[in-house]
Every structure is written in C-alpha cells, then in structure tokens.
mmCIF file with all atom_site columns, C-alpha atoms in Angstrom:
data_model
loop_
_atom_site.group_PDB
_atom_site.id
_atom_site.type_symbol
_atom_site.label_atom_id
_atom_site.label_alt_id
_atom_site.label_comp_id
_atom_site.label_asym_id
_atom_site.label_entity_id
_atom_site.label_seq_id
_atom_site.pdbx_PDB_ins_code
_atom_site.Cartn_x
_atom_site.Cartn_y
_atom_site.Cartn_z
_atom_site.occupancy
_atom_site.B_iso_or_equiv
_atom_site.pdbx_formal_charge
_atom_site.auth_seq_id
_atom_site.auth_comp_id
_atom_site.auth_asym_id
_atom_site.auth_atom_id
_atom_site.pdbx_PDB_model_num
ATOM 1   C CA . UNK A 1 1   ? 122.950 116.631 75.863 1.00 0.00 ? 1   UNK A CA 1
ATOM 2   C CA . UNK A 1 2   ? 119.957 116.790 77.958 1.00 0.00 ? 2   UNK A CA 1
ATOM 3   C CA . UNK A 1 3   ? 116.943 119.479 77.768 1.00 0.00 ? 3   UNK A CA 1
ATOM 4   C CA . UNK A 1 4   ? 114.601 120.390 79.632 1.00 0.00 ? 4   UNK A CA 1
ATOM 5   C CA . UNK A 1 5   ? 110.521 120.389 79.924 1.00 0.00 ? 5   UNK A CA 1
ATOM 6   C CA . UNK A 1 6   ? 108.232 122.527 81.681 1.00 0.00 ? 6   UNK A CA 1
ATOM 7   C CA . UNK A 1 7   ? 104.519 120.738 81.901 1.00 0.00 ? 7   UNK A CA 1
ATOM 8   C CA . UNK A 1 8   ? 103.304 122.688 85.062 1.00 0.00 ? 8   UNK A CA 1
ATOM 9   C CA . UNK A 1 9   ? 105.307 122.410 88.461 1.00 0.00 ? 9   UNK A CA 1
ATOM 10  C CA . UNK A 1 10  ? 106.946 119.338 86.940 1.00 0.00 ? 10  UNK A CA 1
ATOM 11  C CA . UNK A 1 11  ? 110.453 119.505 85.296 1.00 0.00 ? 11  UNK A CA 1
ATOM 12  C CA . UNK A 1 12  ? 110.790 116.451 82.636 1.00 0.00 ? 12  UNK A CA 1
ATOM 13  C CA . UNK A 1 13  ? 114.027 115.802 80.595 1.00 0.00 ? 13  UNK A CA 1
ATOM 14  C CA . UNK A 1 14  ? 114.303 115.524 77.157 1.00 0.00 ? 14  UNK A CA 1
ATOM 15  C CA . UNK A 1 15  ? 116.958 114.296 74.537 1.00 0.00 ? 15  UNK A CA 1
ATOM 16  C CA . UNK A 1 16  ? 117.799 117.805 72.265 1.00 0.00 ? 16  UNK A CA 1
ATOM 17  C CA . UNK A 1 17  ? 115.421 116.194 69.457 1.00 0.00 ? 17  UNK A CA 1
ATOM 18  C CA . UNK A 1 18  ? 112.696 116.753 72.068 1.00 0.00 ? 18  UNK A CA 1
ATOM 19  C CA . UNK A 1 19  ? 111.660 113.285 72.992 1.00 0.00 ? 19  UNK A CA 1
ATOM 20  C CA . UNK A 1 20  ? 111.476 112.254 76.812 1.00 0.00 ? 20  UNK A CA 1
ATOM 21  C CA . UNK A 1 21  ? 114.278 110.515 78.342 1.00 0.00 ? 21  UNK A CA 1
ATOM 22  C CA . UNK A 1 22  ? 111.781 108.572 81.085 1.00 0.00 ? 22  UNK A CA 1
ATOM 23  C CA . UNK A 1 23  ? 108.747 107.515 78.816 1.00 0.00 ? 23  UNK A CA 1
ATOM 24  C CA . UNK A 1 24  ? 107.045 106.749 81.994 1.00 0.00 ? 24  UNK A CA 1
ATOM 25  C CA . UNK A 1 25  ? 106.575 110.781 82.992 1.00 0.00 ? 25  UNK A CA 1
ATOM 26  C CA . UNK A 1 26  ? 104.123 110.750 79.499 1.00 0.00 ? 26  UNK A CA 1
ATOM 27  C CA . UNK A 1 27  ? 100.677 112.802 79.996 1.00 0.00 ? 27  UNK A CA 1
ATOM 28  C CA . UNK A 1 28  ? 98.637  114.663 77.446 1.00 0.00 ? 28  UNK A CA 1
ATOM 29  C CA . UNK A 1 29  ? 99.698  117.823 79.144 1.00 0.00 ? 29  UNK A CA 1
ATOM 30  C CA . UNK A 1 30  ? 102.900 116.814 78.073 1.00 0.00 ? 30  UNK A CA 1
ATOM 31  C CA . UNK A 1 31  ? 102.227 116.787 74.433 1.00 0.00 ? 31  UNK A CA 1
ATOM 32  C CA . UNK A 1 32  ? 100.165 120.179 74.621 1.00 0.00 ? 32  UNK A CA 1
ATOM 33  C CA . UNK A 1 33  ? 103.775 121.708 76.077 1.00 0.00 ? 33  UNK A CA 1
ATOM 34  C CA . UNK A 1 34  ? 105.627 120.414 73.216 1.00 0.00 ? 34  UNK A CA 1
ATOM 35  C CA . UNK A 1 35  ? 103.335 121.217 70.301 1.00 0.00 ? 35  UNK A CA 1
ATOM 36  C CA . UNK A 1 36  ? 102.770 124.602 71.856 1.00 0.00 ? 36  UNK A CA 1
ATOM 37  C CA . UNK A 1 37  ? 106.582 125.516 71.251 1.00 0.00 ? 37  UNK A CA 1
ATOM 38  C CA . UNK A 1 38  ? 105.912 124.169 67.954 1.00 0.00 ? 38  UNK A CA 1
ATOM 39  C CA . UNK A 1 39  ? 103.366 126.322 67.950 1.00 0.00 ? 39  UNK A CA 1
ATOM 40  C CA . UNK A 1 40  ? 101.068 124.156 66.971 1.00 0.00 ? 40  UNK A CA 1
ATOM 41  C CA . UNK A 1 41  ? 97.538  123.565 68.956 1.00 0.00 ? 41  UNK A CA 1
ATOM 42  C CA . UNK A 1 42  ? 96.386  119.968 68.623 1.00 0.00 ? 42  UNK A CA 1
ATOM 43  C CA . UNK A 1 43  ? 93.146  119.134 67.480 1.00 0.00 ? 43  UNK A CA 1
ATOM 44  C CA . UNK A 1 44  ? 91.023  115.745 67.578 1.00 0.00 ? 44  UNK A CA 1
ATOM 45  C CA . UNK A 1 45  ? 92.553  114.825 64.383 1.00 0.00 ? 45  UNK A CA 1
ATOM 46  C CA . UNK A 1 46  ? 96.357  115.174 65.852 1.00 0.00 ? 46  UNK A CA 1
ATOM 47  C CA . UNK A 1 47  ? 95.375  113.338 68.990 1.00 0.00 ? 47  UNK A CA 1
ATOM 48  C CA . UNK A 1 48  ? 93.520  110.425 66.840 1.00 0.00 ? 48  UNK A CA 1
ATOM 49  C CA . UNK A 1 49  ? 97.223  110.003 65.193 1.00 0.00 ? 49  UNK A CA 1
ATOM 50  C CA . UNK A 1 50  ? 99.047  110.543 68.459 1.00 0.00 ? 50  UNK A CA 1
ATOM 51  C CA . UNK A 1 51  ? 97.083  107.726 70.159 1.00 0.00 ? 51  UNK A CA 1
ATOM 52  C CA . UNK A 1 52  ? 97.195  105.820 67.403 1.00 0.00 ? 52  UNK A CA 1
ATOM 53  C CA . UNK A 1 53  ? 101.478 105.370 67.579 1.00 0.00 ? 53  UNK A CA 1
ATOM 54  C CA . UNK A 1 54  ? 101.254 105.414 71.204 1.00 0.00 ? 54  UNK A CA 1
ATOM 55  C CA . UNK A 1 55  ? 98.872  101.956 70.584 1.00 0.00 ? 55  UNK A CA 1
ATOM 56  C CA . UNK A 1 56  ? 101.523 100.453 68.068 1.00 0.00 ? 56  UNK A CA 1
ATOM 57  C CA . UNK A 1 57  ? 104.085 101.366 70.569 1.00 0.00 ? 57  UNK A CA 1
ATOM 58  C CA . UNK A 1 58  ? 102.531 99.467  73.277 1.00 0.00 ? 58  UNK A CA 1
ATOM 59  C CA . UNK A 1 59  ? 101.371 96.530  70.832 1.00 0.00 ? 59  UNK A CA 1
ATOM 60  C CA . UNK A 1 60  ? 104.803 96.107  69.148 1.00 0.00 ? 60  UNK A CA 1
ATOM 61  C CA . UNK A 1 61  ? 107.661 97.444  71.080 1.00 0.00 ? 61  UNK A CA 1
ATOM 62  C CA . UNK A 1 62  ? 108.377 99.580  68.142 1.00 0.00 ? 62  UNK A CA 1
ATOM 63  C CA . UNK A 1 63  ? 107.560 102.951 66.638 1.00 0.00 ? 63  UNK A CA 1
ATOM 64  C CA . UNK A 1 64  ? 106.821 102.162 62.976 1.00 0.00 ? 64  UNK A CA 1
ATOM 65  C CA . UNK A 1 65  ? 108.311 103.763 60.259 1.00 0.00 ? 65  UNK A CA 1
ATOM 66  C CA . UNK A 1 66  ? 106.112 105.932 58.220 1.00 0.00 ? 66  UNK A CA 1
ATOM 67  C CA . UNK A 1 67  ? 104.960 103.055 55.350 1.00 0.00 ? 67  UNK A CA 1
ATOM 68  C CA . UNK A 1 68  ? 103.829 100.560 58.060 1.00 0.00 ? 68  UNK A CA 1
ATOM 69  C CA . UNK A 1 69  ? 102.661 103.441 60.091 1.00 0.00 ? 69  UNK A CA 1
ATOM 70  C CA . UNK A 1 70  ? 100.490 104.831 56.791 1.00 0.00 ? 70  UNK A CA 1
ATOM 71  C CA . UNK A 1 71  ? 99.298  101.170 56.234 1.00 0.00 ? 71  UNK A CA 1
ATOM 72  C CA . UNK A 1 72  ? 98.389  100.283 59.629 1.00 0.00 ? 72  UNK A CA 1
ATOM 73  C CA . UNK A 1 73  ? 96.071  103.703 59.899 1.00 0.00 ? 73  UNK A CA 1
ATOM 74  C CA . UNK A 1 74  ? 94.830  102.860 56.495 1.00 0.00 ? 74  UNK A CA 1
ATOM 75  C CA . UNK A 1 75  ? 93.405  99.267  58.213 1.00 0.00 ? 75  UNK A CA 1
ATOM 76  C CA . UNK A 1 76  ? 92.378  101.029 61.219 1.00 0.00 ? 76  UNK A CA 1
ATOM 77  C CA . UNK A 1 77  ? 91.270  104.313 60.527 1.00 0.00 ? 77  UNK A CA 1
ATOM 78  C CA . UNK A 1 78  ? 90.614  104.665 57.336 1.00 0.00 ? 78  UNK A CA 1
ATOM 79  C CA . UNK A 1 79  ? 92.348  105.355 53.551 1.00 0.00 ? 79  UNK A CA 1
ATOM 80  C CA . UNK A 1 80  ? 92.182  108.938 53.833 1.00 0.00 ? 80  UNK A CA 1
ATOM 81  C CA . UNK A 1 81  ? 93.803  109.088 57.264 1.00 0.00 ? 81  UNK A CA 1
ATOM 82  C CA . UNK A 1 82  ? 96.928  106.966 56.095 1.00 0.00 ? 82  UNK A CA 1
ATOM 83  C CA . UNK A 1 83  ? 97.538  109.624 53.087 1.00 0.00 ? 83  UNK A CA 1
ATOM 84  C CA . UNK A 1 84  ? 100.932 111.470 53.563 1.00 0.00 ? 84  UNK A CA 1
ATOM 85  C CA . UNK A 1 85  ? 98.965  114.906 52.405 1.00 0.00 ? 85  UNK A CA 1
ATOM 86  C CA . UNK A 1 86  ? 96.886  114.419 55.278 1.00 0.00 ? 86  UNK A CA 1
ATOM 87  C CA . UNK A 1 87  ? 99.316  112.948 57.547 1.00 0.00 ? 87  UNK A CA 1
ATOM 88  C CA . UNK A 1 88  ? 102.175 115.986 56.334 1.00 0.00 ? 88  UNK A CA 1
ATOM 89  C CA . UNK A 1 89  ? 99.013  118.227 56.545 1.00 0.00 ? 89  UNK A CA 1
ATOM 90  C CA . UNK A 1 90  ? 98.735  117.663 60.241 1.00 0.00 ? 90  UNK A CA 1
ATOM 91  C CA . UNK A 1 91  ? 102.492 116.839 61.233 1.00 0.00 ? 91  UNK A CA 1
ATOM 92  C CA . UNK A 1 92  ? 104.529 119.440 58.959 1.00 0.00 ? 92  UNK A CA 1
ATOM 93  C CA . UNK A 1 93  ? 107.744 118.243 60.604 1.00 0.00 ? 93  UNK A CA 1
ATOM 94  C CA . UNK A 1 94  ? 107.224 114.488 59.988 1.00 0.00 ? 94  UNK A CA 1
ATOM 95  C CA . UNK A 1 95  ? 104.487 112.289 60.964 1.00 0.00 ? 95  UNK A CA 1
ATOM 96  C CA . UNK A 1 96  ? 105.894 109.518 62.797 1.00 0.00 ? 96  UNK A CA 1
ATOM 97  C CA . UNK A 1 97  ? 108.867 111.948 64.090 1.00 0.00 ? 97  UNK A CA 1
ATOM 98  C CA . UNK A 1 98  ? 105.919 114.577 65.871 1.00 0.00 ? 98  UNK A CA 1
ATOM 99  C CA . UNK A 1 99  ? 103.239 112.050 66.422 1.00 0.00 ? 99  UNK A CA 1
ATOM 100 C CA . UNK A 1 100 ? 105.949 109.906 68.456 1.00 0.00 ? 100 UNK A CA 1
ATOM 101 C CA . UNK A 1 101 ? 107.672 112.855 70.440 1.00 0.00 ? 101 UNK A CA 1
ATOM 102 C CA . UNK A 1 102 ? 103.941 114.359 71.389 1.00 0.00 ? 102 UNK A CA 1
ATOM 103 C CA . UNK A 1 103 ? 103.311 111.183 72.266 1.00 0.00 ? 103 UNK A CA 1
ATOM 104 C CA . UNK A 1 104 ? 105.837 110.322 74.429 1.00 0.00 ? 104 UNK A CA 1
ATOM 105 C CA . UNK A 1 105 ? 107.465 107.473 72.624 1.00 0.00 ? 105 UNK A CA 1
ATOM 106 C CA . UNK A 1 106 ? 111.225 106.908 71.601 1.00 0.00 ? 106 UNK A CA 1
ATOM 107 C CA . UNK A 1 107 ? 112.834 108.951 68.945 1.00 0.00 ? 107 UNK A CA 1
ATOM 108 C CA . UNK A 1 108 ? 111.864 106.415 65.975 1.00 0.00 ? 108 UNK A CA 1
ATOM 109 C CA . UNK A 1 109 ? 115.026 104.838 64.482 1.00 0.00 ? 109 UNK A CA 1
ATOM 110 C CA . UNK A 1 110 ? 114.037 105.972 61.085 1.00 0.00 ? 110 UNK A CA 1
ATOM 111 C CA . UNK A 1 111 ? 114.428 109.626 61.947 1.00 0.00 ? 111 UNK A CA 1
ATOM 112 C CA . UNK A 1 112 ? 118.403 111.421 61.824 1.00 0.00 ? 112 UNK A CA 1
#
C-alpha cells in the first residue's frame, strides 16, 4: 500500500513504513515532515547521524545494519557517537530504521 507525504506544495509517496518510494524526491524538508509526525524536532546531532547513513548509502549501495553502522560512526565520528545509548537516545524508534527513512534511503533489510 502506498502513503502519502506532504513537504510543502509537493505530494511524495511513501511505502506504509514511511520510507520514500522515489529516493530521488529526498530534501531536508523532507525529513523535518517526517520527524515532525514523529514528533520529534531534529537537532545538529540527528542531522550529523542522518548524513552520516545517507554517506554510507551513497558509498556502498547499502544501508548498514546497526553493528557496522555503530562501528563505522565509531571510526568517523567518534566512540561516543557509535554508543547505542546515544544512538537509541536520539532515534527512540531504531537508529538505522529513523536515521534511514529521515534520510531518504531504502527501508534497511534488517528492519521487519
């Protein structure tokens, strides 16, 4: 079944998980319109995350599941940054799940 997203005057579809059906359409406007029905506002630290996947994404092909997610932010950004507490702390619904909708990706294959 396909859903729909309002970002503005433009009308996006979306799988009923949330995640975009043309990757392509992908702003940051978008991801404020999802986490605000999350009701969540996103703050430097979600965005540092969210651009983060979106640069696996586009380096592998792939989203990552969350241990080579956690590992790759430890190498890049940082041993705090790849803790789950923090990661949970900022993404209650899942890190890779949230950080890869908001960002536009595919639904990750690791996430039911």
């Amino acid at each position: 079944m396909v859903s729909e997203l309002h970002v503005g005057e433009q009308t996006l579809q979306t799988t009923d998980d949330g995640f975009l059906l043309e990757l392509p359409a992908w702003t940051p406007a978008v991801a404020e319109v999802m986490a605000q029905q999350d009701e969540l506002s996103l703050s430097p630290e979600h965005w540092e995350i969210i651009e983060f996947v979106r640069a696996y994404y586009a380096a592998h092909s792939i989203v990552p599941i969350m241990r080579i997610l956690a590992k790759a932010i430890a190498r890049e950004l940082g041993e705090e940054k790849a803790k789950t507490r923090y990661l949970y702390g900022l993404f209650a619904e899942g890190p890779v799940r949230q950080a890869s909708r908001y960002g536009g990706l595919p639904k990750p294959p690791s996430c039911i």
